[in-house]
XYZ file of C-alpha atoms in Angstrom:
453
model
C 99.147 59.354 104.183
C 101.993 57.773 106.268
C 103.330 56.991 102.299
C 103.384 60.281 101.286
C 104.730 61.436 103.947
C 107.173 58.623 104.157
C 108.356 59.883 100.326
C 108.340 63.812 101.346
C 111.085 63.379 104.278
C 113.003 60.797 101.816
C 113.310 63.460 99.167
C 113.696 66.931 101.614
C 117.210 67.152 100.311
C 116.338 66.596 97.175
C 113.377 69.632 97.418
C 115.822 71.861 99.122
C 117.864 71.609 96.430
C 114.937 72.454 94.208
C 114.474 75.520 96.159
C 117.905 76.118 95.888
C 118.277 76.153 92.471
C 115.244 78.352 91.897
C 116.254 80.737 94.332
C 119.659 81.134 92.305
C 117.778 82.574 89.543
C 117.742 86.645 90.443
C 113.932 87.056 88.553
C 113.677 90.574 89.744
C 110.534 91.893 88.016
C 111.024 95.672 88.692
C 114.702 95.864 86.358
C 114.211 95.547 82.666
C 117.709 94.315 82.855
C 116.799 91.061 84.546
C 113.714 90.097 82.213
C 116.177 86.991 81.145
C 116.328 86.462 83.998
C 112.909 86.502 85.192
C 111.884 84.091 82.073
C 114.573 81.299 83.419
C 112.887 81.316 86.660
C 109.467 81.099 84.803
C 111.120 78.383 82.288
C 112.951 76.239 85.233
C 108.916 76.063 86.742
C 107.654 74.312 83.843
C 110.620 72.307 83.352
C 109.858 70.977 87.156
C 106.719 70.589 87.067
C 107.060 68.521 83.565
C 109.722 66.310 85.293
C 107.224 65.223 88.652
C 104.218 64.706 86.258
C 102.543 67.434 85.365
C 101.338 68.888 81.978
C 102.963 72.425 81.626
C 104.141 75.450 79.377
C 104.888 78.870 79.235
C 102.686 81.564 78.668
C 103.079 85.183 76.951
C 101.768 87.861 78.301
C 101.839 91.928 77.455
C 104.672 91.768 79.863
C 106.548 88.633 81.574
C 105.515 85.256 80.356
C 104.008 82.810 83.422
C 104.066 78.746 84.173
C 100.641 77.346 83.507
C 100.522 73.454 84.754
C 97.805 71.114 85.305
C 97.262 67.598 86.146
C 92.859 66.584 85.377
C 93.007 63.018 85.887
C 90.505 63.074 88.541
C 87.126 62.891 87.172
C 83.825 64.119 89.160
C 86.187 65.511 91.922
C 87.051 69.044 92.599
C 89.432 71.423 90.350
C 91.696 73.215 92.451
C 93.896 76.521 91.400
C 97.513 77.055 92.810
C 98.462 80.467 92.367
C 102.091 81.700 93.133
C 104.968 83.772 92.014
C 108.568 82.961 90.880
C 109.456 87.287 90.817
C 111.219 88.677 93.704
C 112.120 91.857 94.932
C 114.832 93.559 94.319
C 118.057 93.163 96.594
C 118.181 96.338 98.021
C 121.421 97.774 100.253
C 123.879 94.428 99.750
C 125.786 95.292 102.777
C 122.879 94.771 104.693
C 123.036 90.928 103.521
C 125.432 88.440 105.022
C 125.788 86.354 101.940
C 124.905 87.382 98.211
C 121.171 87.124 98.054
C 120.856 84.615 95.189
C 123.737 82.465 96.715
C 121.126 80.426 98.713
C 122.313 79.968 102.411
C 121.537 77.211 104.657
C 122.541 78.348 108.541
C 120.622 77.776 111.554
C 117.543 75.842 110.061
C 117.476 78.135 108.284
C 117.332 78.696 103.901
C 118.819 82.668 103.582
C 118.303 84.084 100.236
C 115.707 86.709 98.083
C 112.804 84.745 97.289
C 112.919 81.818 99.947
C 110.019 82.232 101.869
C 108.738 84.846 99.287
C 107.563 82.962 97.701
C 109.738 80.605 95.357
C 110.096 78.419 98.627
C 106.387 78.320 99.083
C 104.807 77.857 95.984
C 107.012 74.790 95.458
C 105.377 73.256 98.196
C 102.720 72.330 96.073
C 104.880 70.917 93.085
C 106.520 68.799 95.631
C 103.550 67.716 97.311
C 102.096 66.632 93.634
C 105.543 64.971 93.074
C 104.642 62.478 96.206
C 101.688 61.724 95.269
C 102.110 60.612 91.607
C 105.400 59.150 92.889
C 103.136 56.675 95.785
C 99.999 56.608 94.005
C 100.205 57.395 90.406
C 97.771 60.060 90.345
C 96.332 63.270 92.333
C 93.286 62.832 94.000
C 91.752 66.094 92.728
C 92.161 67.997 89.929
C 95.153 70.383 90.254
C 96.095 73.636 88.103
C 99.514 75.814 88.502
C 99.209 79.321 87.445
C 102.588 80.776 88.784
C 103.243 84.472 87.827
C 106.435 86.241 87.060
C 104.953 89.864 88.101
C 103.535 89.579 91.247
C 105.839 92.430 92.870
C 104.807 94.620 90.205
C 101.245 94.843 90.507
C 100.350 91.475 88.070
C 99.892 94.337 85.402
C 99.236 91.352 82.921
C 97.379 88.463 85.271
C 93.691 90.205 84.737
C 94.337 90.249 80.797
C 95.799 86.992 80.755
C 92.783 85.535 83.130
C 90.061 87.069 80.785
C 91.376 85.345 78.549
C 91.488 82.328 79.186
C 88.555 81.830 81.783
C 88.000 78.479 80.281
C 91.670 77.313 80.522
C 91.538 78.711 84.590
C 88.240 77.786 85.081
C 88.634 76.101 88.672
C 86.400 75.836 92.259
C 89.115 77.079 94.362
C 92.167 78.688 94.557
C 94.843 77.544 96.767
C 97.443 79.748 97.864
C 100.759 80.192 99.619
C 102.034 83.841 99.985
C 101.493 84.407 103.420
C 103.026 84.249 106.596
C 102.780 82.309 110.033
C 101.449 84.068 113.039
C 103.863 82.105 115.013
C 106.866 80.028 114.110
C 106.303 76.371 113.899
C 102.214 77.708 114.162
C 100.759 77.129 110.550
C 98.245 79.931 109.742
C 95.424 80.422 107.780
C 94.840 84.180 106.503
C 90.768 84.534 105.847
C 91.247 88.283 105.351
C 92.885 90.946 103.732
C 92.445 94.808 103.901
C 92.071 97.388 100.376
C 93.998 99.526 99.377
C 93.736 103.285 98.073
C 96.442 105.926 97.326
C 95.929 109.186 96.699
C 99.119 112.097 96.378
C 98.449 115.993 97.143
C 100.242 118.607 95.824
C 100.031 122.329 97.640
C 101.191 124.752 94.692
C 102.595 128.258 95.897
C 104.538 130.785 94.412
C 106.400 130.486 91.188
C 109.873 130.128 92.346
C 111.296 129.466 95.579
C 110.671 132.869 97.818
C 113.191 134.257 100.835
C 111.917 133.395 103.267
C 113.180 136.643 105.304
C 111.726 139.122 102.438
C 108.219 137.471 102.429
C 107.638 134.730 105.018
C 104.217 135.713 106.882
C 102.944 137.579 103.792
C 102.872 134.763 101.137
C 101.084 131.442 101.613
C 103.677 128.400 102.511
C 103.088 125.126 100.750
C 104.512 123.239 103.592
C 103.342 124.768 105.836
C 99.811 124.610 104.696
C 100.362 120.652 104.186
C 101.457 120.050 107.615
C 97.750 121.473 108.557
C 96.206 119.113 106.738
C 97.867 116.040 107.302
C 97.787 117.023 110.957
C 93.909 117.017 110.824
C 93.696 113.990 109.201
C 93.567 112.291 112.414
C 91.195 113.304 115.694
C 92.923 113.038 119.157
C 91.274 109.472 119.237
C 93.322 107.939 116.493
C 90.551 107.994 114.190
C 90.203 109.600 110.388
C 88.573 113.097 109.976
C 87.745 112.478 106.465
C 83.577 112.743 107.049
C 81.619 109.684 106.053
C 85.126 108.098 106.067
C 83.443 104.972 108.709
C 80.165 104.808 107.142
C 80.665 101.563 105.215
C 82.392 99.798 108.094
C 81.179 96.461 109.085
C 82.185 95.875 112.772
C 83.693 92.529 113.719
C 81.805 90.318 115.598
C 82.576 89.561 119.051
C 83.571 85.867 118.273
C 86.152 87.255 115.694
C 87.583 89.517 118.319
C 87.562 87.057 121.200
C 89.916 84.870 118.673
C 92.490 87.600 118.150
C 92.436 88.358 121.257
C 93.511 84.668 122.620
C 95.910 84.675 120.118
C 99.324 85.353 122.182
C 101.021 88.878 122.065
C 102.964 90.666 123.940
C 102.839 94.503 123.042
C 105.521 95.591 124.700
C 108.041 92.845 122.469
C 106.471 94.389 119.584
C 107.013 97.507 120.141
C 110.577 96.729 120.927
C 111.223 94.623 118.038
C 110.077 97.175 115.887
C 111.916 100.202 117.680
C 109.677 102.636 119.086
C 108.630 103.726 122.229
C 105.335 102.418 122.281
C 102.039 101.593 120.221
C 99.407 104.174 119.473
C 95.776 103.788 117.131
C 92.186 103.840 116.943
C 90.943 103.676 120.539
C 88.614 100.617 121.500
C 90.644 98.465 119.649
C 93.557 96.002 120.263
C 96.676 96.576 118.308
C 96.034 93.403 116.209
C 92.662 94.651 115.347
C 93.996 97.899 114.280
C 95.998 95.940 112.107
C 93.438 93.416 110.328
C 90.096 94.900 110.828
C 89.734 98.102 111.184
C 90.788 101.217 108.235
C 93.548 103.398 108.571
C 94.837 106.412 106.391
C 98.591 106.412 107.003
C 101.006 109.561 105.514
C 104.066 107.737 103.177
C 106.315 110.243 102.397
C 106.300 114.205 102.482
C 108.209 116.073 100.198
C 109.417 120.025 99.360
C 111.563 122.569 99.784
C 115.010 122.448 101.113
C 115.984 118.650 101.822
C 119.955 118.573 100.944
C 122.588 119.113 103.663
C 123.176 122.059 105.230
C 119.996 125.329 105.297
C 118.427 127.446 102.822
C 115.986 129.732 104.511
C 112.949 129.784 101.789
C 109.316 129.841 101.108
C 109.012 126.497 98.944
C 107.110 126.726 95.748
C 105.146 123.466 96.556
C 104.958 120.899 98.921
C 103.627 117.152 98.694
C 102.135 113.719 100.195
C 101.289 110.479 99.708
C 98.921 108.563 101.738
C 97.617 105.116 101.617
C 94.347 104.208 103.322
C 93.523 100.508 103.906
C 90.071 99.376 103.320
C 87.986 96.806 105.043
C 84.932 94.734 103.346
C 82.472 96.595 102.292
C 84.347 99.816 101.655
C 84.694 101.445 98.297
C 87.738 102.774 97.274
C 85.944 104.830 94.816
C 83.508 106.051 97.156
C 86.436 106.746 99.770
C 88.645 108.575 96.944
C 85.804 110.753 96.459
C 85.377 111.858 100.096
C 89.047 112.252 100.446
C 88.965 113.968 97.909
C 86.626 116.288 98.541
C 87.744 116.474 102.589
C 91.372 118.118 101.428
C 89.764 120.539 98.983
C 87.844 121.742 101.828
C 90.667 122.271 104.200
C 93.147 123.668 101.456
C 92.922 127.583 101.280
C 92.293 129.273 98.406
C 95.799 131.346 98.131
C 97.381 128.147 96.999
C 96.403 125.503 94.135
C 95.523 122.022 95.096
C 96.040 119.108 93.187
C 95.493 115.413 94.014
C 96.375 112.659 92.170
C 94.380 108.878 92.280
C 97.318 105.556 91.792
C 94.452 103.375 92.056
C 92.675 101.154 94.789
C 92.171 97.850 95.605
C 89.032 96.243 97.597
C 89.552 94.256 100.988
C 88.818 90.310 100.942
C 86.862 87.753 102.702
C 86.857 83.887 102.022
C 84.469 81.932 103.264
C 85.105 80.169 106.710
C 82.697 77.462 106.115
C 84.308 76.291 102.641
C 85.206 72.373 102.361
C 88.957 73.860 101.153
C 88.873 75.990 104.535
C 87.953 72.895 106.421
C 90.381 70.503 104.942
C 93.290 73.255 105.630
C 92.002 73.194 109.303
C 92.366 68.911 109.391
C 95.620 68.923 107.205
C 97.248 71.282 109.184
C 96.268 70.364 112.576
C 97.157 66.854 111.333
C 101.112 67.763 110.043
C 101.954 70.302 112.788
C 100.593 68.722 115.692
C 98.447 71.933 116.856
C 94.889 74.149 115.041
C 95.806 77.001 113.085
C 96.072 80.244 113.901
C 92.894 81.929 111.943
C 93.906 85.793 111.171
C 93.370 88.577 109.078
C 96.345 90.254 106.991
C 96.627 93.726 106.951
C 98.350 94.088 103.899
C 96.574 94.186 100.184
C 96.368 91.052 97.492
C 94.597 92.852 95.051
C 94.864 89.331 92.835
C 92.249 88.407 95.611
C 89.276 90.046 94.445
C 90.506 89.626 91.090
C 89.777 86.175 91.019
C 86.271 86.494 92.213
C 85.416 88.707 89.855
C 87.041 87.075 86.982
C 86.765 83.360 87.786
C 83.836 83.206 90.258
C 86.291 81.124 92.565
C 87.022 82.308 96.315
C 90.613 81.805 97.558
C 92.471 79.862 100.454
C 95.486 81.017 101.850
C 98.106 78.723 104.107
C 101.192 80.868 104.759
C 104.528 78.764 105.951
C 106.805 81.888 106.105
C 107.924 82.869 109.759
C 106.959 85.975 111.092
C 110.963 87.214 111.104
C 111.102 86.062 107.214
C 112.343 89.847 106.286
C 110.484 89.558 102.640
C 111.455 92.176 100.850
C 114.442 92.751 103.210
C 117.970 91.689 104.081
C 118.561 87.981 104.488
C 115.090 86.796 103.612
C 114.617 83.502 104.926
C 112.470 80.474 105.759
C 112.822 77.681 108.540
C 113.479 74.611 106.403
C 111.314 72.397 109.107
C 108.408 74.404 107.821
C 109.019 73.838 104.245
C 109.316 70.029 104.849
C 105.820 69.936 107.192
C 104.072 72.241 104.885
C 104.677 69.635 101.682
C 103.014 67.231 104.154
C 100.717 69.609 104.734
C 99.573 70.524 101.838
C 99.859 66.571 100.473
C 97.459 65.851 103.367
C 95.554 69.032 102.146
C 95.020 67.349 98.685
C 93.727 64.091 100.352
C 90.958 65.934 102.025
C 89.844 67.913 99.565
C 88.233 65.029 97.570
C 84.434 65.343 97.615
């Protein structure tokens, strides 16, 4: 190990660069003008990973093509599955940015550009951990496949096609992944959970036209105003969802899981400051990190109707709107739980307007396995690189891709994250500490060393 490591901190200017250079590339998924764009970034993948050693190409798909690499030199050991994503997000309000966000920044430790922690600058932790290793040793000591996407921040509307098939092509025992965060900086974390997602939109329907709101207010039903009633009793006094049957499914974490978040340092009232409000509020019973990772939520997105320009207009609207996420946890189903939403609003809508609610889909919650040898070796690397045990957490976010490859290759999924908790994906200056980009290739070169049967 002292080799690899010994070639990883030889070459870290060298990788930066490779970040660099990747980073350049704005492969923002969501603009059809940037689909050149988003195939260089997908191109420059396979040319790297052809240049350290690896066998790669480029894939079509119904939508943006993706990097496929492998290296299966390793006979009767493991296959293992990186999955990662060279799309980013678009660059929102530039005068929020200090520097243009594909002009890759180095200040402060820090690399400052879209896509540098998510997750160009992660996923090439693994191409430069496989570079060391068939640099020192002249092979890989497992088997090692590369399927890095180029639509990740739309959905992967083409992954599950592309993964059916070709089951035989991604046929694999695990999946390795790095597209999560650390709890901590400098603290390396492993994310064994994620939540589901549904979302569901309402639409109140009134009158046919805007009304005065002088001439008829009191005598006509008000969109809005029969909206805010039901959002408003979406939600008992004890921060918990009305929707009947909504908890049924729930499994409740055990009291070991809870003890571990709750040793896990936080300081509330930092939170709530860093985040600017006045103070936290949720599900009583629980902590605010288990209201985050383990427990459901329905949460209101946007409201819309009526008069929202500058300046008044006193009227009756003709309709009013919502849009509300829920998050899931294992063993909910988001079909079961669009049904009983469903079926809650109708019965709180009255009948002198017309209801209509629209389903964009769900997504179930995820579990790996904490006794896998792929969660154990993360555990050793990890501890091993960054001098301290990972932090073990739930995510309460959605990876949809998640489930997806349990279903469609029968392989569970690890997930290491190296991104700082102040990374700002998806925001201004999006960034990663470089220190954790040069211990996570160690990490994840140490990783590949322990995952040998």
């Amino acid at each position: 190990m002292d080799q690899l490591a010994s070639y990883l901190r030889q070459h870290r200017s060298e990788h930066l660069e490779w970040a660099r250079a990747l980073c350049r590339i704005p492969s923002i998924s969501t603009k059809d003008e940037r689909k050149g764009d988003v195939r260089a970034a997908v191109e420059w993948t396979r040319d790297l990973c052809q240049r350290v050693g690896l066998k790669a190409n480029v894939h079509e798909t119904g939508g943006h093509p993706l990097c496929y690499a492998e290296w299966l030199g390793a006979p009767g050991q493991p296959t293992y599955l990186v999955y990662g994503h060279v799309d980013v997000q678009p660059e929102g309000d530039l005068s929020l940015w200090d520097a243009d966000p594909f002009e890759p920044v180095v200040k402060d430790g820090l690399l400052i550009c879209r896509g540098s922690s998510d997750d160009k600058g992660q996923v090439l932790l693994y191409v430069r951990a496989a570079a060391a290793w068939l640099a020192t040793e002249k092979k890989l000591p497992v088997n090692l496949k590369f399927l890095i996407e180029a639509e990740e921040e739309i959905g992967s509307p083409s992954l599950d096609g592309f993964m059916a098939a070709h089951r035989d092509l991604l046929r694999c025992d695990h999946i390795l992944i790095s597209d999560t965060g650390m709890y901590a900086d400098g603290w390396p974390t492993i994310t064994y959970g994620t939540r589901g997602l549904l979302y569901k939109e309402i639409f109140i329907r009134g009158p046919k036209h805007d009304l005065h709101s002088g001439s008829f207010g009191g005598a006509v039903p008000n969109p809005a105003n029969v909206l805010a009633r039901i959002i408003a009793s979406l939600h008992d006094e004890r921060g918990r969802v009305t929707i009947p049957h909504f908890y049924d499914d729930v499994v409740e974490a055990d009291a070991s899981e809870r003890e571990q978040f709750r040793r896990l340092a936080f300081d509330e009232a930092q939170f709530a400051r860093d985040l600017g409000v006045a103070g936290l509020c949720g599900e009583e019973g629980y902590t605010t990190n288990e209201r985050r990772w383990i427990r459901p939520t329905l949460d209101v997105n946007g409201i819309f109707g009526g008069f929202m320009r500058e300046g008044k207009n006193t009227i009756i609207p003709k309709d009013a709107g919502a849009k509300v996420s829920m998050r899931l946890v294992p063993n909910q189903s988001g079909e079961k739980l669009s049904k009983l939403f469903d079926e809650a609003i109708r019965a709180r809508c009255p009948a002198t307007v017309r209801l209509e609610i629209l389903d964009h889909g769900s997504a179930d919650a995820y579990m790996a396995p904490l006794d896998s040898r792929p969660m154990q070796a993360a555990r050793r690397a990890l501890r091993e690189t960054f001098g301290r045990d990972p932090a073990m957490i739930r995510e309460g976010g959605s990876l949809p891709i998640l489930p997806m490859f349990r279903k469609l290759l029968g392989a569970d999924s690890l997930m290491v994250g190296f991104a700082g908790p102040n990374c700002n994906a998806h925001g201004p200056n999006e960034n990663v500490r470089i220190e954790d980009l040069d211990l996570g290739a160690e990490a994840v070169a140490a990783l590949l060393k322990y995952l040998v049967k």
